[in-house]
Coordinates of C-alpha atoms and ligand atoms in Angstrom, one line a residue:
X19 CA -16.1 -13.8 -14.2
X20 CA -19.1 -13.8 -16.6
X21 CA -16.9 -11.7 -19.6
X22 CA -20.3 -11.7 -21.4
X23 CA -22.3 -9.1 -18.8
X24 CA -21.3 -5.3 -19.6
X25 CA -19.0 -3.8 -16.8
X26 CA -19.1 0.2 -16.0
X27 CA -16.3 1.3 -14.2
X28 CA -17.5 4.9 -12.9
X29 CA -14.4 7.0 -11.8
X30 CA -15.6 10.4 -9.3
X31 CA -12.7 12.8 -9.2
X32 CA -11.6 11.4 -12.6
X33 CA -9.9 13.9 -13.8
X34 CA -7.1 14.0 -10.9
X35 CA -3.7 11.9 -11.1
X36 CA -4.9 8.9 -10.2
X37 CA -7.0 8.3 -13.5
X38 CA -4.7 9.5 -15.6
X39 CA -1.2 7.7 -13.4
X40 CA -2.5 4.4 -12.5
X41 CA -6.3 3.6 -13.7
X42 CA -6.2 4.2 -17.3
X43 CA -3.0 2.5 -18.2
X44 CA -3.8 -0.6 -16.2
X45 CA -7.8 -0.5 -17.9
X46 CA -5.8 -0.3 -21.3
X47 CA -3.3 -3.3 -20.5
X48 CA -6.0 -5.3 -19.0
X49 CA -8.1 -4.9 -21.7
X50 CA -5.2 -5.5 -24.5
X51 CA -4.8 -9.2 -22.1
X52 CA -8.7 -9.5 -22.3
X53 CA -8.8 -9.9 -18.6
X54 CA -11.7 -7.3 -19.0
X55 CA -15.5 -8.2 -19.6
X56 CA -16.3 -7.4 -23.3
X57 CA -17.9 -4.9 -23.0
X58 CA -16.1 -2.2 -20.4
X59 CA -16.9 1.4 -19.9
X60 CA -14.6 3.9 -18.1
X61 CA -16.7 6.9 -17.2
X62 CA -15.2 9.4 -15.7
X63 CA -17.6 11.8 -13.4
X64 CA -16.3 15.2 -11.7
X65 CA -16.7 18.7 -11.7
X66 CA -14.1 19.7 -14.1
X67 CA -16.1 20.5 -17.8
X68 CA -14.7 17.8 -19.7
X69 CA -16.7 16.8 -23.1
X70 CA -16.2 12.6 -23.6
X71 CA -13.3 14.0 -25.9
X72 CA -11.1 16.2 -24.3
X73 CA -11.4 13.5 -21.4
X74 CA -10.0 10.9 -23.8
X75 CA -7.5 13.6 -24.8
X76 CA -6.5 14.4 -20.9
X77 CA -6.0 10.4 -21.0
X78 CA -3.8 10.0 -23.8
X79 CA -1.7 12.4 -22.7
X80 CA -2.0 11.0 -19.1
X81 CA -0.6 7.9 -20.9
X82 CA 2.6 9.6 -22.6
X83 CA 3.3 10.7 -19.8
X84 CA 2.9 8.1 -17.1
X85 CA 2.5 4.5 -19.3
X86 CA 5.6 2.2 -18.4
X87 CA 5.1 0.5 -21.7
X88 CA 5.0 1.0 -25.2
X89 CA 1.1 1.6 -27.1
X90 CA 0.1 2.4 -30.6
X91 CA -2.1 5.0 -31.8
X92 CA -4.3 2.0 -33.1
X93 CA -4.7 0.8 -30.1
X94 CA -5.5 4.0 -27.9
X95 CA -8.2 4.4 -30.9
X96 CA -10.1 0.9 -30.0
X97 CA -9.4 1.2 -26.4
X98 CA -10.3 5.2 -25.9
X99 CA -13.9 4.2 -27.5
X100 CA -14.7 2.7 -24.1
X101 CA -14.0 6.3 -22.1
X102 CA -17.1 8.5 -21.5
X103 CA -17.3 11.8 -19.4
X104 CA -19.9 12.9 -16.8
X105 CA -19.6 16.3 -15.7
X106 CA -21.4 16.8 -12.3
X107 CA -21.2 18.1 -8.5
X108 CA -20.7 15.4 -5.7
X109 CA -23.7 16.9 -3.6
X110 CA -25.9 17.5 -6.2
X111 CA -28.9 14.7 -6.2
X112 CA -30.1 16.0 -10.3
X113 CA -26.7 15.4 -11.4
X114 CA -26.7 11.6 -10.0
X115 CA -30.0 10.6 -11.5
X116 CA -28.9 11.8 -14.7
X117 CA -25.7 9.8 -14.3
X118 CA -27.3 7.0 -13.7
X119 CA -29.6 7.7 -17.1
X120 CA -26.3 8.5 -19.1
X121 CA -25.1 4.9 -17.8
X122 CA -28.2 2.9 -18.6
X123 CA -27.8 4.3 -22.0
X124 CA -24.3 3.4 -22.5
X125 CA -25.0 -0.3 -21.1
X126 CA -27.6 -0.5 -23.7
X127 CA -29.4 -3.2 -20.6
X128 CA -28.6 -5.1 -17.8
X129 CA -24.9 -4.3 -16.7
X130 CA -22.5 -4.7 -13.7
X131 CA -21.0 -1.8 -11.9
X132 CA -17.7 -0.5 -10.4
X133 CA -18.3 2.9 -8.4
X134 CA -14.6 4.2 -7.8
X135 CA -14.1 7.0 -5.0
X136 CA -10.7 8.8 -6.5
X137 CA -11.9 11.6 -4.0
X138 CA -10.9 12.1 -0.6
X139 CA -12.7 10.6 2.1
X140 CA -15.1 13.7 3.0
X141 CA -16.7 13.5 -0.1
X142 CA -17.3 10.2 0.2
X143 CA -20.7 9.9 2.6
X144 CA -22.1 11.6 -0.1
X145 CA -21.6 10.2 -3.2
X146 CA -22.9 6.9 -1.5
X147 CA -25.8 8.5 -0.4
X148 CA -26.7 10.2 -3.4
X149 CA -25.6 6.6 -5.0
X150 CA -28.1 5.2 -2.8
X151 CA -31.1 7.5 -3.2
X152 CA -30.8 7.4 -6.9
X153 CA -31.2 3.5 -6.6
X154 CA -27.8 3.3 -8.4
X155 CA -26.6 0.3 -5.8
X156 CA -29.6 -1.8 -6.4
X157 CA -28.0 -5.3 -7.7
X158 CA -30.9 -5.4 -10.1
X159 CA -29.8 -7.6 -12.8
X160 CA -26.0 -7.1 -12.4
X161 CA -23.4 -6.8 -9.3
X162 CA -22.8 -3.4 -8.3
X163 CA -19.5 -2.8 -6.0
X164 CA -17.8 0.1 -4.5
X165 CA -13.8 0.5 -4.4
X166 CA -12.2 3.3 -2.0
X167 CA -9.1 5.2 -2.1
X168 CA -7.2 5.8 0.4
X169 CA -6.8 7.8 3.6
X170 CA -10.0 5.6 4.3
X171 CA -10.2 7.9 7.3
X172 CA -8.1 10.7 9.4
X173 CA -8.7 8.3 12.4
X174 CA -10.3 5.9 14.1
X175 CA -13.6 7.6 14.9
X176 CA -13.9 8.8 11.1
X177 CA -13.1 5.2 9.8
X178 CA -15.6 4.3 11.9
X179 CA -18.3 6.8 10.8
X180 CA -17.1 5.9 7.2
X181 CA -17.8 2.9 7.8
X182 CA -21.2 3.1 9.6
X183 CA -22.3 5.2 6.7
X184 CA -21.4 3.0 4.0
X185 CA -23.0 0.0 5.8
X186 CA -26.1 1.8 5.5
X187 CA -26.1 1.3 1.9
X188 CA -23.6 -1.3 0.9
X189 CA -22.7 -5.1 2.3
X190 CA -19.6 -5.0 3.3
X191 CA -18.3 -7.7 0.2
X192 CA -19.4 -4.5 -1.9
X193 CA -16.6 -2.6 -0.6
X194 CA -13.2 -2.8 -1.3
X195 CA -11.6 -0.4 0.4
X196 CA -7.7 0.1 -1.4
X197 CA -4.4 -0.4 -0.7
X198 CA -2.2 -0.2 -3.7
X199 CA 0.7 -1.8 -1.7
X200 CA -1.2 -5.2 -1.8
X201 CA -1.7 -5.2 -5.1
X202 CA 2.5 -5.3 -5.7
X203 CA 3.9 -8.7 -6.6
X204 CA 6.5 -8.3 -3.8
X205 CA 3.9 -7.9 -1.3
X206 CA 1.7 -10.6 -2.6
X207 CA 5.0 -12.9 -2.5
X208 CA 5.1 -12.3 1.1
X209 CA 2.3 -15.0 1.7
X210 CA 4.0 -17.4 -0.8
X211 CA 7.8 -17.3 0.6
X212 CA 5.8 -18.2 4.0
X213 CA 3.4 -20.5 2.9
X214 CA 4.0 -22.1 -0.6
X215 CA 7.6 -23.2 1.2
X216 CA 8.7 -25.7 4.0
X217 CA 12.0 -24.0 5.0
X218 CA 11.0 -20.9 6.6
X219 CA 7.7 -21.7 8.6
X220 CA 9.6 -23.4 11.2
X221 CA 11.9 -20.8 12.3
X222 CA 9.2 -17.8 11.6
X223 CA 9.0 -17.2 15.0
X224 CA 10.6 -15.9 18.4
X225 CA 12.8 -18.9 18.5
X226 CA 15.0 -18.0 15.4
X227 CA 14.1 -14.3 14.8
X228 CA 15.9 -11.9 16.5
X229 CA 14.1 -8.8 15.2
X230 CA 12.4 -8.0 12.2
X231 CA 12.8 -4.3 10.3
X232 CA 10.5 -2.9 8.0
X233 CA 11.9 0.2 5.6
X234 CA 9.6 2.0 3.2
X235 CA 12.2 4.8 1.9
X236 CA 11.1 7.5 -0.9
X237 CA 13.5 9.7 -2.7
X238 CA 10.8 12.1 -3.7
X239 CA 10.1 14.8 -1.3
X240 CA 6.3 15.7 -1.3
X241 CA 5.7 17.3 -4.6
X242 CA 3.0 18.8 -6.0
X243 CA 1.0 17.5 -3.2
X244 CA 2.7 19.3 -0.2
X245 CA -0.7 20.3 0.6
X246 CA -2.4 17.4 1.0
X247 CA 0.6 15.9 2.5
X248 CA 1.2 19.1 5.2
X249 CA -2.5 17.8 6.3
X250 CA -1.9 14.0 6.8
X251 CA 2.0 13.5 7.5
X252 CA 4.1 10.6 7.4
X253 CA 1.9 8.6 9.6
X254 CA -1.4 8.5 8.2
X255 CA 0.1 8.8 4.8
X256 CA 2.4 5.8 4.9
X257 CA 2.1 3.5 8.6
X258 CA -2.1 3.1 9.2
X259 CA -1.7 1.4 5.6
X260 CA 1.1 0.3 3.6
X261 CA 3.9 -0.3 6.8
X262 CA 1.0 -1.8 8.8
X263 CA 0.3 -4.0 6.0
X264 CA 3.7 -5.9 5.7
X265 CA 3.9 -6.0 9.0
X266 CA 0.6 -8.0 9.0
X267 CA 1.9 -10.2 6.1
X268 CA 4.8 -11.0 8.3
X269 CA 3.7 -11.4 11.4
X270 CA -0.2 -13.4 10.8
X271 CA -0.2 -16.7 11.2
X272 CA -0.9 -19.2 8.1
X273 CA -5.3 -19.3 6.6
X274 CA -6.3 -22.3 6.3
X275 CA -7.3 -21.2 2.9
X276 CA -6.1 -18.8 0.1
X277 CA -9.4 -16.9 0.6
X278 CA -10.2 -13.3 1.5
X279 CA -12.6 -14.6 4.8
X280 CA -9.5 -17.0 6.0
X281 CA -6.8 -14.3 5.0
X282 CA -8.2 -11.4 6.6
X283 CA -9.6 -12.8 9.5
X284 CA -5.5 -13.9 10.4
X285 CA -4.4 -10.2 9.3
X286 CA -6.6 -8.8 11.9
X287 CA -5.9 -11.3 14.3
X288 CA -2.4 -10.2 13.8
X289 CA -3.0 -6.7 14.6
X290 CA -5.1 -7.5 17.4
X291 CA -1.9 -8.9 19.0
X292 CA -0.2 -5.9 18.8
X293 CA -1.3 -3.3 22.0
X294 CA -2.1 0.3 21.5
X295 CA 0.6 2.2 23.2
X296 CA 0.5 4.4 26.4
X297 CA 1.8 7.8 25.8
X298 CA 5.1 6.7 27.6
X299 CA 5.1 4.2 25.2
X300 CA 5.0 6.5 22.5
X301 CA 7.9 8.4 23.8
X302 CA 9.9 5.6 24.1
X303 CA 9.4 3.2 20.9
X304 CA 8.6 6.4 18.3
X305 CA 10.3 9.1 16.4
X306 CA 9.0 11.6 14.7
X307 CA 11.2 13.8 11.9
X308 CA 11.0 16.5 9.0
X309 CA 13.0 17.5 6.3
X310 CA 15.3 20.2 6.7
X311 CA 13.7 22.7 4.4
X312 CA 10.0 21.1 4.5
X313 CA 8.7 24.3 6.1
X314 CA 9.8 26.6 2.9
X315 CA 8.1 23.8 0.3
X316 CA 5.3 25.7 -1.3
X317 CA 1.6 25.2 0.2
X318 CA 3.5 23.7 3.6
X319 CA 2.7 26.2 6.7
X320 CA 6.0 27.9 8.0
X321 CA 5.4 26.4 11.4
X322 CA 4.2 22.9 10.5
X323 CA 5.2 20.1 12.8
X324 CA 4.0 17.7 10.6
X325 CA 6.4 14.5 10.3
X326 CA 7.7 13.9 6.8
X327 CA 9.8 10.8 8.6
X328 CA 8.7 8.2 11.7
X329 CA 10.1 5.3 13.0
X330 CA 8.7 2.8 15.6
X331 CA 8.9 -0.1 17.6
X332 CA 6.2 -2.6 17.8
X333 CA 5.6 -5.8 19.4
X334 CA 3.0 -8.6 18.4
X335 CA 2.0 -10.0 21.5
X336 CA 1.4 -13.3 20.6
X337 CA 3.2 -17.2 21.0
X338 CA 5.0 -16.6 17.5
X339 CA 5.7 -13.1 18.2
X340 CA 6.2 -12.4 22.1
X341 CA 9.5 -10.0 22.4
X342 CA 10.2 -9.6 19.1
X343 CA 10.9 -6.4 17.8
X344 CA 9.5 -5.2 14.4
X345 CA 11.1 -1.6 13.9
X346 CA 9.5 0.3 10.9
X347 CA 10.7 3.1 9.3
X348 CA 9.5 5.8 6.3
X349 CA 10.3 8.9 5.2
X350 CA 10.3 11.1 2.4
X351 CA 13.3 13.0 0.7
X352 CA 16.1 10.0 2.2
X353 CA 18.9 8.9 0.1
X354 CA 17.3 6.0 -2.1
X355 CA 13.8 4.6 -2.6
X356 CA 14.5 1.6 -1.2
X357 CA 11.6 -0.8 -0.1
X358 CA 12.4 -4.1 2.2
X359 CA 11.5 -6.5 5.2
X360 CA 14.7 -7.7 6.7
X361 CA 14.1 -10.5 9.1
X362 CA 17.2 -11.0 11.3
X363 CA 17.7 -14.5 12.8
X364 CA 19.2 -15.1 16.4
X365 CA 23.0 -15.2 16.3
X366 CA 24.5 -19.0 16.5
X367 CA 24.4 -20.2 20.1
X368 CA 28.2 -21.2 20.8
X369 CA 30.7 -19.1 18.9
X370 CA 32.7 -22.1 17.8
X371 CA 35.0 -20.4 15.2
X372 CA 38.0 -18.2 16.1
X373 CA 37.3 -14.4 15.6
X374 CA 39.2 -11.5 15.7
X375 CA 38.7 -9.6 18.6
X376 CA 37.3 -7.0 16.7
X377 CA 34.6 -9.0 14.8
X378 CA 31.5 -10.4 15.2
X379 CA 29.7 -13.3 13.3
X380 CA 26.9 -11.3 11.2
X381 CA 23.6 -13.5 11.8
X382 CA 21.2 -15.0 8.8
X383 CA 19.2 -12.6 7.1
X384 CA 16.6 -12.9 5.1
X385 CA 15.6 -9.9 3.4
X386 CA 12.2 -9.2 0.7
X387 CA 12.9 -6.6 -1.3
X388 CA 9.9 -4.9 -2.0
X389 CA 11.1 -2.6 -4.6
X390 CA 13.4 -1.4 -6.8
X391 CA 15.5 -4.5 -7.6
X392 CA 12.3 -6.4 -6.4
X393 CA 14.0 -10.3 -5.2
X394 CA 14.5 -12.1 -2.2
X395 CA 18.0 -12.6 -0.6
X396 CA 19.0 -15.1 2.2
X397 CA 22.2 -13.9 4.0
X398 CA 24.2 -16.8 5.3
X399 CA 28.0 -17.3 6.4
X400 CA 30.5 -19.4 4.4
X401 CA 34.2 -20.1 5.5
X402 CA 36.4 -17.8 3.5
X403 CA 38.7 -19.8 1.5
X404 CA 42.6 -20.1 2.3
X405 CA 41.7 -19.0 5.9
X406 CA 41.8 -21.4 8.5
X407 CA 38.4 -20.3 10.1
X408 CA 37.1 -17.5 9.0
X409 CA 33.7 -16.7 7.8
X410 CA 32.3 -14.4 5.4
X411 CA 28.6 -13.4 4.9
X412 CA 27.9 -14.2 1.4
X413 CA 23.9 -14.1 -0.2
X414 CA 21.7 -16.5 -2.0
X415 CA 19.8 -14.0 -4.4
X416 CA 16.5 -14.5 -6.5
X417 CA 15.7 -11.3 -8.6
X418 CA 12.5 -11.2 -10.3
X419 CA 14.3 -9.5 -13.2
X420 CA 16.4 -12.9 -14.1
X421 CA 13.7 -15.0 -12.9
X422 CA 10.7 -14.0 -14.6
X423 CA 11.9 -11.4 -17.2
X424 CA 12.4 -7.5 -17.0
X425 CA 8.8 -7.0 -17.9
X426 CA 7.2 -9.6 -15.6
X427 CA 5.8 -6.9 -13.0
X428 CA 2.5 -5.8 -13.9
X429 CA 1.5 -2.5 -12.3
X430 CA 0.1 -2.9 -8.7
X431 CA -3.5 -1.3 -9.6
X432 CA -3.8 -4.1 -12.6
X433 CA -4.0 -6.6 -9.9
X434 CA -6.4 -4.9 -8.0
X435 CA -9.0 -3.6 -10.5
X436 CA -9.3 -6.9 -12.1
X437 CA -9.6 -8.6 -8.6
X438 CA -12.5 -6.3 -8.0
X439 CA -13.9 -7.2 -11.2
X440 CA -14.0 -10.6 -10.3
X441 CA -15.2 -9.9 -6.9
X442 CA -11.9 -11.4 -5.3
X443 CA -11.7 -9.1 -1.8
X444 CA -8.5 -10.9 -0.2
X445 CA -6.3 -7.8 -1.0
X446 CA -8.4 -4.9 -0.1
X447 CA -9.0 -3.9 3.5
X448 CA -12.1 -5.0 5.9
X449 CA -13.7 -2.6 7.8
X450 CA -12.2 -4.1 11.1
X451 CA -9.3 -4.5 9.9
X452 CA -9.0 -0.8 8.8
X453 CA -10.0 0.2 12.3
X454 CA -8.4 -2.2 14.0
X455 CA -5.2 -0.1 12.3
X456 CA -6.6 3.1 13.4
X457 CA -6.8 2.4 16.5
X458 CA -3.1 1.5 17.0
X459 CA -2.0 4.8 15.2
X460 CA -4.6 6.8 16.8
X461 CA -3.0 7.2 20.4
X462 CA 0.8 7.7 18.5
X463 CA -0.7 10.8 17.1
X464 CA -2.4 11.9 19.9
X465 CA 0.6 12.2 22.0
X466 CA 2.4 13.7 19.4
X467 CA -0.2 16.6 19.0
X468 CA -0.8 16.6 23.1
X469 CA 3.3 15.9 24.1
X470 CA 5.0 19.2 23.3
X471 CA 8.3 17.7 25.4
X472 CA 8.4 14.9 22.3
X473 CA 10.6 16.1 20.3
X474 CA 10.3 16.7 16.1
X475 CA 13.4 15.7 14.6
X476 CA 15.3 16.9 11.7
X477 CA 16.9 15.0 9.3
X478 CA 19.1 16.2 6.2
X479 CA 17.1 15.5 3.2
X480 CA 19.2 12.7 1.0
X481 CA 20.0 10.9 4.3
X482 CA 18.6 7.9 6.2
X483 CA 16.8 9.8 8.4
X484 CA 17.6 11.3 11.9
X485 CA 20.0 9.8 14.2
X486 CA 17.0 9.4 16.6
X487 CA 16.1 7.0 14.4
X488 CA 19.4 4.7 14.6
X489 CA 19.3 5.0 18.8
X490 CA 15.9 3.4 18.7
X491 CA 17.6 0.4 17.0
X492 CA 20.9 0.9 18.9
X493 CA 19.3 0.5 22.5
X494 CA 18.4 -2.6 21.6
X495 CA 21.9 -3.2 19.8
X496 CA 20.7 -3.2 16.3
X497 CA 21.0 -0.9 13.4
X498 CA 18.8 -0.1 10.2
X499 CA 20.5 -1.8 7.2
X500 CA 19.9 -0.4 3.9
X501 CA 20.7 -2.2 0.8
X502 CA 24.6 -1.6 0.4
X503 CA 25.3 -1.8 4.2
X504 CA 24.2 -5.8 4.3
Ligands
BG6_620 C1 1.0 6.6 -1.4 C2 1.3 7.8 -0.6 O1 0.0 5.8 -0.8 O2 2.1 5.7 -1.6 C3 2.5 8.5 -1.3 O3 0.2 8.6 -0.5 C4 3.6 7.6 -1.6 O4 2.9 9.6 -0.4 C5 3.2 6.4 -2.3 O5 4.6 8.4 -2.3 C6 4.3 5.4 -2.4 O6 3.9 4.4 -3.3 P1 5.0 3.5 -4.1 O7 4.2 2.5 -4.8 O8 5.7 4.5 -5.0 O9 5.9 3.0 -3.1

């Protein structure tokens, strides 16, 4: 990264949660590491009448609020110097040319550029248009690069069109469309459990792995977002992204390179080998579930069907993969927020110690916890002592915690804005591999909206979901483990 070349981050729908949450504080630590060019401006642009002050002040108290880490006032002073306000309207073509005068001033010359679509995806055509018209994406003198929030989409034909449009204006190694689960250490680790080790490549596959199950469990209902959330539902919210993401990381097969070309061309290859299912499909490997009580939340509509909770089989029809399940489950309002990839290995082939009739040996285990209690454990059997033979699961544990300290963990978005600083796109999403996604959600929801006779569960909130859930595991003969059940 050339540190010496001024860097404008420019924020639109900067004064929502996301600024304050997540981009601020990981700007301020990243700049307090001097990760950051020298020179770095944060403006903010939206419609909400901020002066450059009470943005800063909206910030600040963003920061009490939602900073995991200590700061001093002298600090916020140095850093809060590099925070601006635009006030403007996302359709308006005036308001865009005189952003982009208000940023040639504060450059002061020749200056790279971050455009950062907080905003949801409708908006987003025409901010890059306007971008575009203004001659703000012109790589005149310095880089200019877009990064995208999330729901990149409500489907696959609006990906699509999202994409069509933005390739109008942008290359696609300007865009870096986000996905704040790649940017978590846990997730990242996936790639280097895999690949920076001998031991578990040989048996990653069908011949050793019985099934593998992927849980992304929230405590938290859906908040001061019920809204939104009544709109999108468990699915698009949670599955086309984050769940379809580890599953990638799991299943892809090894780059020849630590790359974003190498990397992403196996991720999609990896979700190529996984079939869109038939609506009979859908019946048979999905569930769909709400809360008990969802319907009252405020801003939710008293008849909603949407799902607050889904589970699913799927199947990567490849060599590695062929007949191995991956069961995924999320859901919002369960017992714990627990997040975790359990691969299950085959049991032994001969059973050569004495059970009791009523036992079974448990098989090997090896399970990433994603987060809280971010680690990796590997469940294995050991003879338990003063018995003749019997065995005992016992675990190998790593915990990041003990291993690297109880601060090591930087904050998922630190990762990702500086990577997009330094124009590194391995963790953001491609364009086909963002459809490709779509595409296998796309005929799940369909059916679900179209098959009336598929039934929406209910689950109790501060439970592990409905027990339509567990039978998808049970016909099988497996159950969802959680983290004091293994
Ligand atoms: C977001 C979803 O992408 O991820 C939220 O929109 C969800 O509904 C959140 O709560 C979960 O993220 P994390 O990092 O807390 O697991």
């Amino acid at each position: 990264m050339n540190k010496s070349m001024p860097t404008s981050i420019i924020i639109f729908g900067a004064s929502g949660d996301l600024t304050q949450r997540k981009l601020v504080p990981s700007f301020f630590n990243l700049f307090f590491k001097r990760k950051t060019p020298r020179q770095l401006n944060i403006i903010g642009f939206g419609n909400t009448p901020f002066t450059d002050d009470a943005f800063r002040q909206h910030l600040h108290e963003g920061m009490d609020q939602f900073a995991n880490f200590k700061f001093t006032e002298e600090e916020w002073e140095i850093f809060s110097k590099n925070l601006y306000y635009h006030q403007g309207r996302y359709t308006d073509l005036a308001d865009f040319k005189k952003l982009g005068e208000r940023l040639s001033v504060i450059e002061g010359g020749a200056a790279n550029r971050i455009f950062y679509m907080a905003i949801p995806p409708t908006i987003f055509p025409n901010i890059i248009d306007l971008l575009g018209l203004t001659g703000q994406l012109h790589e005149d003198g310095g880089w200019r690069r877009v990064i995208v929030e999330k729901p990149f989409g409500t489907d696959l034909a609006s990906a699509r069109s999202l994409n069509l449009q933005a390739h109008k204006v942008l290359d696609e190694n300007q865009i870096y469309r986000i996905d704040h689960y790649l940017g978590k250490e846990t997730v990242q680790n996936i790639l280097f459990t895999r690949f920076a080790n001998t031991i578990f490549e040989p048996i990653w596959n069908r011949n050793y792995i019985d099934h593998v199950q992927i849980t992304v469990a929230e405590k938290v209902g859906v908040e001061h977002r019920a809204g939104y959330y009544d709109s999108v539902g468990v699915v698009r919210d949670m599955f086309q992204n984050h769940l379809l993401q580890l599953l990638t990381l799991v299943a892809m097969e090894p780059p020849s390179s630590f790359n974003a070309t190498a990397l992403r061309n196996e991720k999609v290859k990896a979700l190529c080998a996984i079939q869109p299912m038939t609506p009979a499909q859908v019946a048979k490997n999905t569930v769909r579930a709400q809360y008990a009580g969802y319907r009252s939340e405020h801003e939710v509509k008293p008849d909603s069907v949407t799902p607050t909770f889904a589970a699913m089989r799927l199947f990567v029809n490849n060599w590695r993969w062929q007949g191995v399940p991956f069961y995924l489950r999320s859901g919002k309002n369960m017992l714990e927020k627990q997040s975790q990839i359990i691969i299950q290995f085959k049991e032994p082939p001969l059973a050569m110690f004495p059970m009791p009739p009523d036992k079974n040996m448990a098989p090997n285990m090896l399970v990433l916890y994603i987060q809280p209690d971010e680690g990796v454990h590997l469940r294995f059997e050991a003879k338990a002592p003063d018995t003749v033979a019997e065995t005992r699961s016992v675990d190998m544990e790593f915990h990041y915690t003990e291993a690297f300290g109880p601060t090591a963990i930087p904050e998922s978005y630190e990762r990702l804005l500086l990577d997009a600083i330094q124009g590194d796109a391995s963790l953001f999403t491609r364009a086909d591999e963002v459809e490709t996604a779509w595409g296998l959600i796309d005929p799940i929801l369909q059916t679900w909206d179209s098959d009336r006779a598929m039934p929406l569960a209910v689950y109790a909130p501060n439970s592990w979901g409905p027990t339509e859930a567990d039978s998808l595991l049970a016909r099988d003969g497996g159950q969802w483990l959680n983290k004091e059940t293994h």
